[in-house]
Amino acid sequence: MGNIRRSLKVCDQLSQEIPHLSSLLVTSSTLVDVLRRTARFDFVKLPSVHRRTRNQYVAKYLLSPYRDVRRLREQLILAAFRRYSPHLVLVDKMPLGLGDELLPSLTWLKSARPKPRPVVCLRDILDDA
């Protein structure tokens, strides 16, 4: 829950600092709507995945192979980028997403925006020592 709480806190703070800001959060968290604090953002809910071991993921709820779920996630993220066309992208923890699922979207953003602003938010400790 730390990842989604941190992301929501960033959305809240940015909406307080920038009066006409709108934010679109892309997440696989099932808690995003429950934990929402501000009404000035919306979200795209990706299919959830579960980490079996380090760098090994499986679909959490769908009865599909991970590669299919990952591809679906990649396509949903790209569709969100193309329709929303962000000026700033904050990425939590994994710079390219699970299995590099953000790469097509970041590549598109770089070509579509003159000066895209991707930012990676890292914690002090990632998963294990």
PDB file of C-alpha atoms in Angstrom:
ATOM      1  CA  MET A   1       0.000   0.000   0.000  1.00  0.00           C
ATOM      2  CA  GLY A   2       2.974   2.306   0.327  1.00  0.00           C
ATOM      3  CA  ASN A   3       3.305   2.815  -3.422  1.00  0.00           C
ATOM      4  CA  ILE A   4      -0.282   3.953  -3.945  1.00  0.00           C
ATOM      5  CA  ARG A   5      -0.338   6.101  -0.799  1.00  0.00           C
ATOM      6  CA  ARG A   6       2.827   7.875  -1.952  1.00  0.00           C
ATOM      7  CA  SER A   7       1.454   8.394  -5.468  1.00  0.00           C
ATOM      8  CA  LEU A   8      -1.817   9.788  -4.148  1.00  0.00           C
ATOM      9  CA  LYS A   9       0.055  12.112  -1.811  1.00  0.00           C
ATOM     10  CA  VAL A  10       2.065  13.447  -4.765  1.00  0.00           C
ATOM     11  CA  CYS A  11      -1.185  14.009  -6.728  1.00  0.00           C
ATOM     12  CA  ASP A  12      -2.726  15.792  -3.734  1.00  0.00           C
ATOM     13  CA  GLN A  13       0.282  18.040  -3.207  1.00  0.00           C
ATOM     14  CA  LEU A  14       0.615  18.920  -6.893  1.00  0.00           C
ATOM     15  CA  SER A  15      -3.093  19.813  -7.084  1.00  0.00           C
ATOM     16  CA  GLN A  16      -2.646  22.157  -4.098  1.00  0.00           C
ATOM     17  CA  GLU A  17       0.429  23.805  -5.614  1.00  0.00           C
ATOM     18  CA  ILE A  18      -0.861  24.142  -9.199  1.00  0.00           C
ATOM     19  CA  PRO A  19      -4.430  25.498  -9.330  1.00  0.00           C
ATOM     20  CA  HIS A  20      -5.495  24.271 -12.805  1.00  0.00           C
ATOM     21  CA  LEU A  21      -3.656  20.975 -12.785  1.00  0.00           C
ATOM     22  CA  SER A  22      -5.351  17.767 -13.757  1.00  0.00           C
ATOM     23  CA  SER A  23      -3.672  14.445 -13.088  1.00  0.00           C
ATOM     24  CA  LEU A  24      -4.202  10.985 -14.482  1.00  0.00           C
ATOM     25  CA  LEU A  25      -2.852   8.174 -12.338  1.00  0.00           C
ATOM     26  CA  VAL A  26      -2.156   4.840 -14.047  1.00  0.00           C
ATOM     27  CA  THR A  27      -2.057   2.089 -11.449  1.00  0.00           C
ATOM     28  CA  SER A  28      -2.795  -1.548 -10.801  1.00  0.00           C
ATOM     29  CA  SER A  29      -3.792  -0.871  -7.188  1.00  0.00           C
ATOM     30  CA  THR A  30      -7.299  -1.927  -6.238  1.00  0.00           C
ATOM     31  CA  LEU A  31      -7.257   0.699  -3.456  1.00  0.00           C
ATOM     32  CA  VAL A  32      -6.831   3.837  -5.553  1.00  0.00           C
ATOM     33  CA  ASP A  33     -10.464   4.971  -5.423  1.00  0.00           C
ATOM     34  CA  VAL A  34     -10.855   4.129  -1.720  1.00  0.00           C
ATOM     35  CA  LEU A  35      -7.754   6.132  -0.747  1.00  0.00           C
ATOM     36  CA  ARG A  36      -8.490   9.090  -3.053  1.00  0.00           C
ATOM     37  CA  ARG A  37      -8.359  12.443  -1.250  1.00  0.00           C
ATOM     38  CA  THR A  38      -8.772  15.041  -3.961  1.00  0.00           C
ATOM     39  CA  ALA A  39     -11.265  15.133  -6.796  1.00  0.00           C
ATOM     40  CA  ARG A  40      -8.803  16.786  -9.187  1.00  0.00           C
ATOM     41  CA  PHE A  41      -7.384  13.598 -10.611  1.00  0.00           C
ATOM     42  CA  ASP A  42      -8.648  10.471 -12.207  1.00  0.00           C
ATOM     43  CA  PHE A  43      -7.105   7.076 -12.748  1.00  0.00           C
ATOM     44  CA  VAL A  44      -6.729   4.195 -15.154  1.00  0.00           C
ATOM     45  CA  LYS A  45      -6.833   0.830 -13.392  1.00  0.00           C
ATOM     46  CA  LEU A  46      -4.501  -1.717 -14.975  1.00  0.00           C
ATOM     47  CA  PRO A  47      -4.950  -5.464 -14.531  1.00  0.00           C
ATOM     48  CA  SER A  48      -3.263  -6.488 -11.305  1.00  0.00           C
ATOM     49  CA  VAL A  49      -0.183  -8.673 -11.165  1.00  0.00           C
ATOM     50  CA  HIS A  50       1.438 -10.542  -8.317  1.00  0.00           C
ATOM     51  CA  ARG A  51       5.161 -10.934  -7.764  1.00  0.00           C
ATOM     52  CA  ARG A  52       6.029 -14.580  -7.234  1.00  0.00           C
ATOM     53  CA  THR A  53       9.756 -14.048  -6.849  1.00  0.00           C
ATOM     54  CA  ARG A  54      12.117 -11.219  -7.692  1.00  0.00           C
ATOM     55  CA  ASN A  55      11.446 -10.204 -11.322  1.00  0.00           C
ATOM     56  CA  GLN A  56       8.834 -12.952 -11.817  1.00  0.00           C
ATOM     57  CA  TYR A  57       5.210 -11.893 -12.064  1.00  0.00           C
ATOM     58  CA  VAL A  58       1.884 -13.609 -12.690  1.00  0.00           C
ATOM     59  CA  ALA A  59      -1.624 -12.293 -13.336  1.00  0.00           C
ATOM     60  CA  LYS A  60      -3.299 -11.719  -9.981  1.00  0.00           C
ATOM     61  CA  TYR A  61      -6.949 -12.130 -10.971  1.00  0.00           C
ATOM     62  CA  LEU A  62      -7.112 -12.862 -14.691  1.00  0.00           C
ATOM     63  CA  LEU A  63      -6.726 -16.423 -15.924  1.00  0.00           C
ATOM     64  CA  SER A  64      -4.228 -15.349 -18.555  1.00  0.00           C
ATOM     65  CA  PRO A  65      -0.513 -15.873 -19.004  1.00  0.00           C
ATOM     66  CA  TYR A  66       1.554 -13.012 -17.626  1.00  0.00           C
ATOM     67  CA  ARG A  67       2.873 -12.120 -21.100  1.00  0.00           C
ATOM     68  CA  ASP A  68      -0.723 -11.464 -22.250  1.00  0.00           C
ATOM     69  CA  VAL A  69      -1.540  -9.410 -19.163  1.00  0.00           C
ATOM     70  CA  ARG A  70       1.706  -7.465 -19.549  1.00  0.00           C
ATOM     71  CA  ARG A  71       0.867  -6.716 -23.196  1.00  0.00           C
ATOM     72  CA  LEU A  72      -2.627  -5.567 -22.205  1.00  0.00           C
ATOM     73  CA  ARG A  73      -1.142  -3.307 -19.531  1.00  0.00           C
ATOM     74  CA  GLU A  74       1.339  -1.910 -22.058  1.00  0.00           C
ATOM     75  CA  GLN A  75      -1.474  -1.138 -24.523  1.00  0.00           C
ATOM     76  CA  LEU A  76      -3.656   0.501 -21.870  1.00  0.00           C
ATOM     77  CA  ILE A  77      -0.778   2.698 -20.726  1.00  0.00           C
ATOM     78  CA  LEU A  78       0.006   3.731 -24.305  1.00  0.00           C
ATOM     79  CA  ALA A  79      -3.662   4.544 -24.975  1.00  0.00           C
ATOM     80  CA  ALA A  80      -3.752   6.689 -21.819  1.00  0.00           C
ATOM     81  CA  PHE A  81      -0.591   8.537 -22.880  1.00  0.00           C
ATOM     82  CA  ARG A  82      -1.911   9.185 -26.378  1.00  0.00           C
ATOM     83  CA  ARG A  83      -5.314  10.456 -25.254  1.00  0.00           C
ATOM     84  CA  TYR A  84      -4.183  12.379 -22.185  1.00  0.00           C
ATOM     85  CA  SER A  85      -0.858  13.564 -23.656  1.00  0.00           C
ATOM     86  CA  PRO A  86       0.913  14.349 -20.366  1.00  0.00           C
ATOM     87  CA  HIS A  87       3.451  17.102 -19.856  1.00  0.00           C
ATOM     88  CA  LEU A  88       4.906  15.367 -16.820  1.00  0.00           C
ATOM     89  CA  VAL A  89       5.155  11.648 -16.034  1.00  0.00           C
ATOM     90  CA  LEU A  90       6.009  10.496 -12.513  1.00  0.00           C
ATOM     91  CA  VAL A  91       7.028   6.844 -12.382  1.00  0.00           C
ATOM     92  CA  ASP A  92       7.110   5.080  -9.036  1.00  0.00           C
ATOM     93  CA  LYS A  93       9.993   2.711  -8.372  1.00  0.00           C
ATOM     94  CA  MET A  94      10.508   0.970 -11.739  1.00  0.00           C
ATOM     95  CA  PRO A  95      11.634   3.441 -14.446  1.00  0.00           C
ATOM     96  CA  LEU A  96      10.249   1.345 -17.316  1.00  0.00           C
ATOM     97  CA  GLY A  97       7.453  -0.415 -15.439  1.00  0.00           C
ATOM     98  CA  LEU A  98       7.060  -4.151 -15.036  1.00  0.00           C
ATOM     99  CA  GLY A  99       8.740  -5.933 -17.912  1.00  0.00           C
ATOM    100  CA  ASP A 100       9.449  -2.606 -19.635  1.00  0.00           C
ATOM    101  CA  GLU A 101       5.718  -1.998 -20.170  1.00  0.00           C
ATOM    102  CA  LEU A 102       6.270   1.785 -20.084  1.00  0.00           C
ATOM    103  CA  LEU A 103       8.871   1.819 -22.856  1.00  0.00           C
ATOM    104  CA  PRO A 104       6.433   2.210 -25.807  1.00  0.00           C
ATOM    105  CA  SER A 105       4.617   5.019 -23.978  1.00  0.00           C
ATOM    106  CA  LEU A 106       7.810   6.870 -23.066  1.00  0.00           C
ATOM    107  CA  THR A 107       9.072   6.487 -26.638  1.00  0.00           C
ATOM    108  CA  TRP A 108       5.795   7.908 -27.962  1.00  0.00           C
ATOM    109  CA  LEU A 109       5.906  10.753 -25.439  1.00  0.00           C
ATOM    110  CA  LYS A 110       9.405  11.735 -26.484  1.00  0.00           C
ATOM    111  CA  SER A 111       8.331  12.022 -30.127  1.00  0.00           C
ATOM    112  CA  ALA A 112       4.967  13.707 -29.405  1.00  0.00           C
ATOM    113  CA  ARG A 113       6.102  16.294 -26.865  1.00  0.00           C
ATOM    114  CA  PRO A 114       8.989  18.671 -27.501  1.00  0.00           C
ATOM    115  CA  LYS A 115      10.215  18.490 -23.910  1.00  0.00           C
ATOM    116  CA  PRO A 116       8.650  15.591 -22.054  1.00  0.00           C
ATOM    117  CA  ARG A 117       9.301  15.407 -18.343  1.00  0.00           C
ATOM    118  CA  PRO A 118       9.599  11.826 -17.122  1.00  0.00           C
ATOM    119  CA  VAL A 119      10.555  11.658 -13.444  1.00  0.00           C
ATOM    120  CA  VAL A 120      11.272   8.511 -11.424  1.00  0.00           C
ATOM    121  CA  CYS A 121      10.277   8.479  -7.742  1.00  0.00           C
ATOM    122  CA  LEU A 122      12.522   6.126  -5.814  1.00  0.00           C
ATOM    123  CA  ARG A 123      12.366   5.002  -2.215  1.00  0.00           C
ATOM    124  CA  ASP A 124      15.353   4.612   0.043  1.00  0.00           C
ATOM    125  CA  ILE A 125      14.987   0.824   0.066  1.00  0.00           C
ATOM    126  CA  LEU A 126      13.724  -1.222  -2.888  1.00  0.00           C
ATOM    127  CA  ASP A 127      12.277  -4.634  -1.973  1.00  0.00           C
ATOM    128  CA  ASP A 128      15.302  -6.058  -0.163  1.00  0.00           C
ATOM    129  CA  ALA A 129      18.673  -5.036   1.200  1.00  0.00           C
TER     130      ALA A 129
END
